[in-house]
Amino acid sequence: MWYAITALDRAGSLGQRRAQRPAHLARLDALREAGRLLLAGPMPAIDAPDPGPAGFSGSLVVAEFESLAAARAWAEADPYVAAGVWGTIEVRPFISRTIASWISASDSESRLDVASSRISTGASARNARASATRCR
């Protein structure tokens, strides 16, 4: 099953985060190579792709594990924990959904039409809701 690991950084831990990043990424690479990593990344402390000295507020990892206990054990063994970067860790079951997985065969054409109209025309939220209602 998939599990979402949300870890919040301790204040002032940017230096430790930078130092432990190679070891942290090696663990993520191992999950990726095993086909068990859905997504992972840091959460910037400010609204910017490069937060600079503001650093990060935490990390999100969505990966496949045998059990909730196994996911928790993996998270607790991360180098960011030992270095004091991650202060709070939450691990929860996660159900991965893609657009394709929630569109049923019977209504896929109408929902895709609505989705493509939102993308191609930039329809307002009101118009998009009205279109979606007509497609149901």
PDB file of C-alpha atoms in Angstrom:
ATOM      1  CA  MET A   1       0.000   0.000   0.000  1.00  0.00           C
ATOM      2  CA  TRP A   2       1.039   3.605  -0.499  1.00  0.00           C
ATOM      3  CA  TYR A   3       1.851   5.790   2.523  1.00  0.00           C
ATOM      4  CA  ALA A   4       2.257   9.561   2.764  1.00  0.00           C
ATOM      5  CA  ILE A   5       5.078  10.633   5.031  1.00  0.00           C
ATOM      6  CA  THR A   6       4.904  14.270   6.056  1.00  0.00           C
ATOM      7  CA  ALA A   7       7.866  15.462   8.073  1.00  0.00           C
ATOM      8  CA  LEU A   8       8.225  18.952   9.496  1.00  0.00           C
ATOM      9  CA  ASP A   9      11.655  20.500   9.917  1.00  0.00           C
ATOM     10  CA  ARG A  10      12.869  21.871  13.212  1.00  0.00           C
ATOM     11  CA  ALA A  11      13.641  25.583  13.273  1.00  0.00           C
ATOM     12  CA  GLY A  12      17.232  26.353  12.364  1.00  0.00           C
ATOM     13  CA  SER A  13      17.930  22.961  10.774  1.00  0.00           C
ATOM     14  CA  LEU A  14      18.856  24.113   7.249  1.00  0.00           C
ATOM     15  CA  GLY A  15      22.563  23.423   7.768  1.00  0.00           C
ATOM     16  CA  GLN A  16      21.907  19.876   8.956  1.00  0.00           C
ATOM     17  CA  ARG A  17      19.447  19.359   6.087  1.00  0.00           C
ATOM     18  CA  ARG A  18      22.096  20.351   3.540  1.00  0.00           C
ATOM     19  CA  ALA A  19      24.701  18.108   5.169  1.00  0.00           C
ATOM     20  CA  GLN A  20      22.414  15.047   5.263  1.00  0.00           C
ATOM     21  CA  ARG A  21      20.810  15.564   1.847  1.00  0.00           C
ATOM     22  CA  PRO A  22      23.032  13.076  -0.078  1.00  0.00           C
ATOM     23  CA  ALA A  23      22.250  10.262   2.393  1.00  0.00           C
ATOM     24  CA  HIS A  24      18.544  11.184   2.405  1.00  0.00           C
ATOM     25  CA  LEU A  25      18.414  11.191  -1.416  1.00  0.00           C
ATOM     26  CA  ALA A  26      20.198   7.808  -1.551  1.00  0.00           C
ATOM     27  CA  ARG A  27      17.333   6.277   0.438  1.00  0.00           C
ATOM     28  CA  LEU A  28      14.786   7.838  -1.910  1.00  0.00           C
ATOM     29  CA  ASP A  29      16.751   6.556  -4.919  1.00  0.00           C
ATOM     30  CA  ALA A  30      16.594   3.036  -3.471  1.00  0.00           C
ATOM     31  CA  LEU A  31      12.797   3.306  -3.242  1.00  0.00           C
ATOM     32  CA  ARG A  32      12.643   4.694  -6.781  1.00  0.00           C
ATOM     33  CA  GLU A  33      14.816   1.919  -8.184  1.00  0.00           C
ATOM     34  CA  ALA A  34      12.542  -0.643  -6.512  1.00  0.00           C
ATOM     35  CA  GLY A  35       9.504   1.000  -8.136  1.00  0.00           C
ATOM     36  CA  ARG A  36       8.117   2.010  -4.735  1.00  0.00           C
ATOM     37  CA  LEU A  37       8.404   5.813  -4.865  1.00  0.00           C
ATOM     38  CA  LEU A  38       5.416   7.787  -6.137  1.00  0.00           C
ATOM     39  CA  LEU A  39       6.698  11.265  -5.285  1.00  0.00           C
ATOM     40  CA  ALA A  40       8.983  13.060  -2.895  1.00  0.00           C
ATOM     41  CA  GLY A  41      10.193  16.560  -2.294  1.00  0.00           C
ATOM     42  CA  PRO A  42      10.893  19.346   0.126  1.00  0.00           C
ATOM     43  CA  MET A  43       8.338  21.957   1.163  1.00  0.00           C
ATOM     44  CA  PRO A  44       9.851  25.457   0.916  1.00  0.00           C
ATOM     45  CA  ALA A  45       9.374  27.659   3.977  1.00  0.00           C
ATOM     46  CA  ILE A  46       8.327  30.529   1.706  1.00  0.00           C
ATOM     47  CA  ASP A  47       6.318  30.736  -1.511  1.00  0.00           C
ATOM     48  CA  ALA A  48       9.281  30.288  -3.847  1.00  0.00           C
ATOM     49  CA  PRO A  49      10.860  27.387  -5.749  1.00  0.00           C
ATOM     50  CA  ASP A  50      14.240  28.345  -4.245  1.00  0.00           C
ATOM     51  CA  PRO A  51      13.684  29.506  -0.677  1.00  0.00           C
ATOM     52  CA  GLY A  52      17.325  30.475  -0.157  1.00  0.00           C
ATOM     53  CA  PRO A  53      18.178  31.094   3.503  1.00  0.00           C
ATOM     54  CA  ALA A  54      14.512  30.715   4.515  1.00  0.00           C
ATOM     55  CA  GLY A  55      15.023  26.999   3.934  1.00  0.00           C
ATOM     56  CA  PHE A  56      12.307  24.406   4.118  1.00  0.00           C
ATOM     57  CA  SER A  57       9.382  23.685   6.390  1.00  0.00           C
ATOM     58  CA  GLY A  58       9.561  19.938   5.815  1.00  0.00           C
ATOM     59  CA  SER A  59       9.286  17.103   3.330  1.00  0.00           C
ATOM     60  CA  LEU A  60       6.658  14.937   1.691  1.00  0.00           C
ATOM     61  CA  VAL A  61       7.327  11.356   0.612  1.00  0.00           C
ATOM     62  CA  VAL A  62       4.708   9.064  -0.896  1.00  0.00           C
ATOM     63  CA  ALA A  63       6.007   5.528  -1.203  1.00  0.00           C
ATOM     64  CA  GLU A  64       4.899   1.911  -1.088  1.00  0.00           C
ATOM     65  CA  PHE A  65       5.519  -0.190   2.017  1.00  0.00           C
ATOM     66  CA  GLU A  66       4.301  -3.539   3.358  1.00  0.00           C
ATOM     67  CA  SER A  67       2.516  -1.884   6.260  1.00  0.00           C
ATOM     68  CA  LEU A  68       2.021   1.294   8.220  1.00  0.00           C
ATOM     69  CA  ALA A  69       4.602   0.040  10.715  1.00  0.00           C
ATOM     70  CA  ALA A  70       7.136  -0.496   7.920  1.00  0.00           C
ATOM     71  CA  ALA A  71       6.512   3.020   6.573  1.00  0.00           C
ATOM     72  CA  ARG A  72       6.975   4.494  10.045  1.00  0.00           C
ATOM     73  CA  ALA A  73      10.174   2.527  10.577  1.00  0.00           C
ATOM     74  CA  TRP A  74      11.538   3.718   7.215  1.00  0.00           C
ATOM     75  CA  ALA A  75      10.748   7.344   8.074  1.00  0.00           C
ATOM     76  CA  GLU A  76      12.274   7.095  11.548  1.00  0.00           C
ATOM     77  CA  ALA A  77      15.491   5.669  10.049  1.00  0.00           C
ATOM     78  CA  ASP A  78      16.005   8.654   7.741  1.00  0.00           C
ATOM     79  CA  PRO A  79      19.253  10.596   8.175  1.00  0.00           C
ATOM     80  CA  TYR A  80      17.191  13.763   8.641  1.00  0.00           C
ATOM     81  CA  VAL A  81      15.834  12.270  11.884  1.00  0.00           C
ATOM     82  CA  ALA A  82      19.255  11.362  13.270  1.00  0.00           C
ATOM     83  CA  ALA A  83      20.590  14.827  12.373  1.00  0.00           C
ATOM     84  CA  GLY A  84      17.659  16.569  14.051  1.00  0.00           C
ATOM     85  CA  VAL A  85      16.218  18.034  10.826  1.00  0.00           C
ATOM     86  CA  TRP A  86      12.803  16.403  11.037  1.00  0.00           C
ATOM     87  CA  GLY A  87      11.058  17.185  14.293  1.00  0.00           C
ATOM     88  CA  THR A  88       7.563  15.896  13.603  1.00  0.00           C
ATOM     89  CA  ILE A  89       6.725  12.957  11.346  1.00  0.00           C
ATOM     90  CA  GLU A  90       3.255  11.806  10.342  1.00  0.00           C
ATOM     91  CA  VAL A  91       2.690   8.638   8.330  1.00  0.00           C
ATOM     92  CA  ARG A  92      -0.706   7.895   6.852  1.00  0.00           C
ATOM     93  CA  PRO A  93      -2.114   5.426   4.334  1.00  0.00           C
ATOM     94  CA  PHE A  94      -2.488   7.027   0.899  1.00  0.00           C
ATOM     95  CA  ILE A  95      -4.614   6.049  -2.087  1.00  0.00           C
ATOM     96  CA  SER A  96      -3.027   7.200  -5.317  1.00  0.00           C
ATOM     97  CA  ARG A  97      -5.445   8.520  -7.926  1.00  0.00           C
ATOM     98  CA  THR A  98      -4.765   9.826 -11.378  1.00  0.00           C
ATOM     99  CA  ILE A  99      -7.217  11.516 -13.671  1.00  0.00           C
ATOM    100  CA  ALA A 100      -7.541   8.295 -15.635  1.00  0.00           C
ATOM    101  CA  SER A 101      -8.401   6.273 -12.537  1.00  0.00           C
ATOM    102  CA  TRP A 102     -11.414   8.375 -11.521  1.00  0.00           C
ATOM    103  CA  ILE A 103     -12.947   8.680 -14.947  1.00  0.00           C
ATOM    104  CA  SER A 104     -15.248   5.765 -15.633  1.00  0.00           C
ATOM    105  CA  ALA A 105     -15.733   4.443 -19.129  1.00  0.00           C
ATOM    106  CA  SER A 106     -19.372   5.553 -19.221  1.00  0.00           C
ATOM    107  CA  ASP A 107     -18.727   9.230 -18.623  1.00  0.00           C
ATOM    108  CA  SER A 108     -15.113   9.699 -19.636  1.00  0.00           C
ATOM    109  CA  GLU A 109     -15.884  11.607 -22.820  1.00  0.00           C
ATOM    110  CA  SER A 110     -18.091  14.222 -21.147  1.00  0.00           C
ATOM    111  CA  ARG A 111     -15.696  14.749 -18.222  1.00  0.00           C
ATOM    112  CA  LEU A 112     -12.722  15.028 -20.540  1.00  0.00           C
ATOM    113  CA  ASP A 113     -14.613  17.610 -22.599  1.00  0.00           C
ATOM    114  CA  VAL A 114     -15.179  19.670 -19.445  1.00  0.00           C
ATOM    115  CA  ALA A 115     -11.554  19.303 -18.366  1.00  0.00           C
ATOM    116  CA  SER A 116     -10.204  20.259 -21.784  1.00  0.00           C
ATOM    117  CA  SER A 117     -12.512  23.279 -21.984  1.00  0.00           C
ATOM    118  CA  ARG A 118     -11.159  24.511 -18.650  1.00  0.00           C
ATOM    119  CA  ILE A 119      -7.608  24.096 -19.864  1.00  0.00           C
ATOM    120  CA  SER A 120      -8.004  25.456 -23.390  1.00  0.00           C
ATOM    121  CA  THR A 121     -10.370  28.349 -22.750  1.00  0.00           C
ATOM    122  CA  GLY A 122      -9.602  29.252 -19.157  1.00  0.00           C
ATOM    123  CA  ALA A 123     -13.326  29.043 -18.372  1.00  0.00           C
ATOM    124  CA  SER A 124     -14.411  30.685 -15.159  1.00  0.00           C
ATOM    125  CA  ALA A 125     -15.147  28.498 -12.146  1.00  0.00           C
ATOM    126  CA  ARG A 126     -18.861  29.320 -12.532  1.00  0.00           C
ATOM    127  CA  ASN A 127     -18.916  28.206 -16.164  1.00  0.00           C
ATOM    128  CA  ALA A 128     -16.895  25.084 -15.399  1.00  0.00           C
ATOM    129  CA  ARG A 129     -19.314  24.103 -12.613  1.00  0.00           C
ATOM    130  CA  ALA A 130     -22.276  24.638 -14.934  1.00  0.00           C
ATOM    131  CA  SER A 131     -20.631  22.479 -17.603  1.00  0.00           C
ATOM    132  CA  ALA A 132     -19.845  19.750 -15.092  1.00  0.00           C
ATOM    133  CA  THR A 133     -23.459  19.766 -13.869  1.00  0.00           C
ATOM    134  CA  ARG A 134     -24.761  19.306 -17.418  1.00  0.00           C
ATOM    135  CA  CYS A 135     -22.379  16.352 -17.936  1.00  0.00           C
ATOM    136  CA  ARG A 136     -23.566  14.372 -14.910  1.00  0.00           C
TER     137      ARG A 136
END
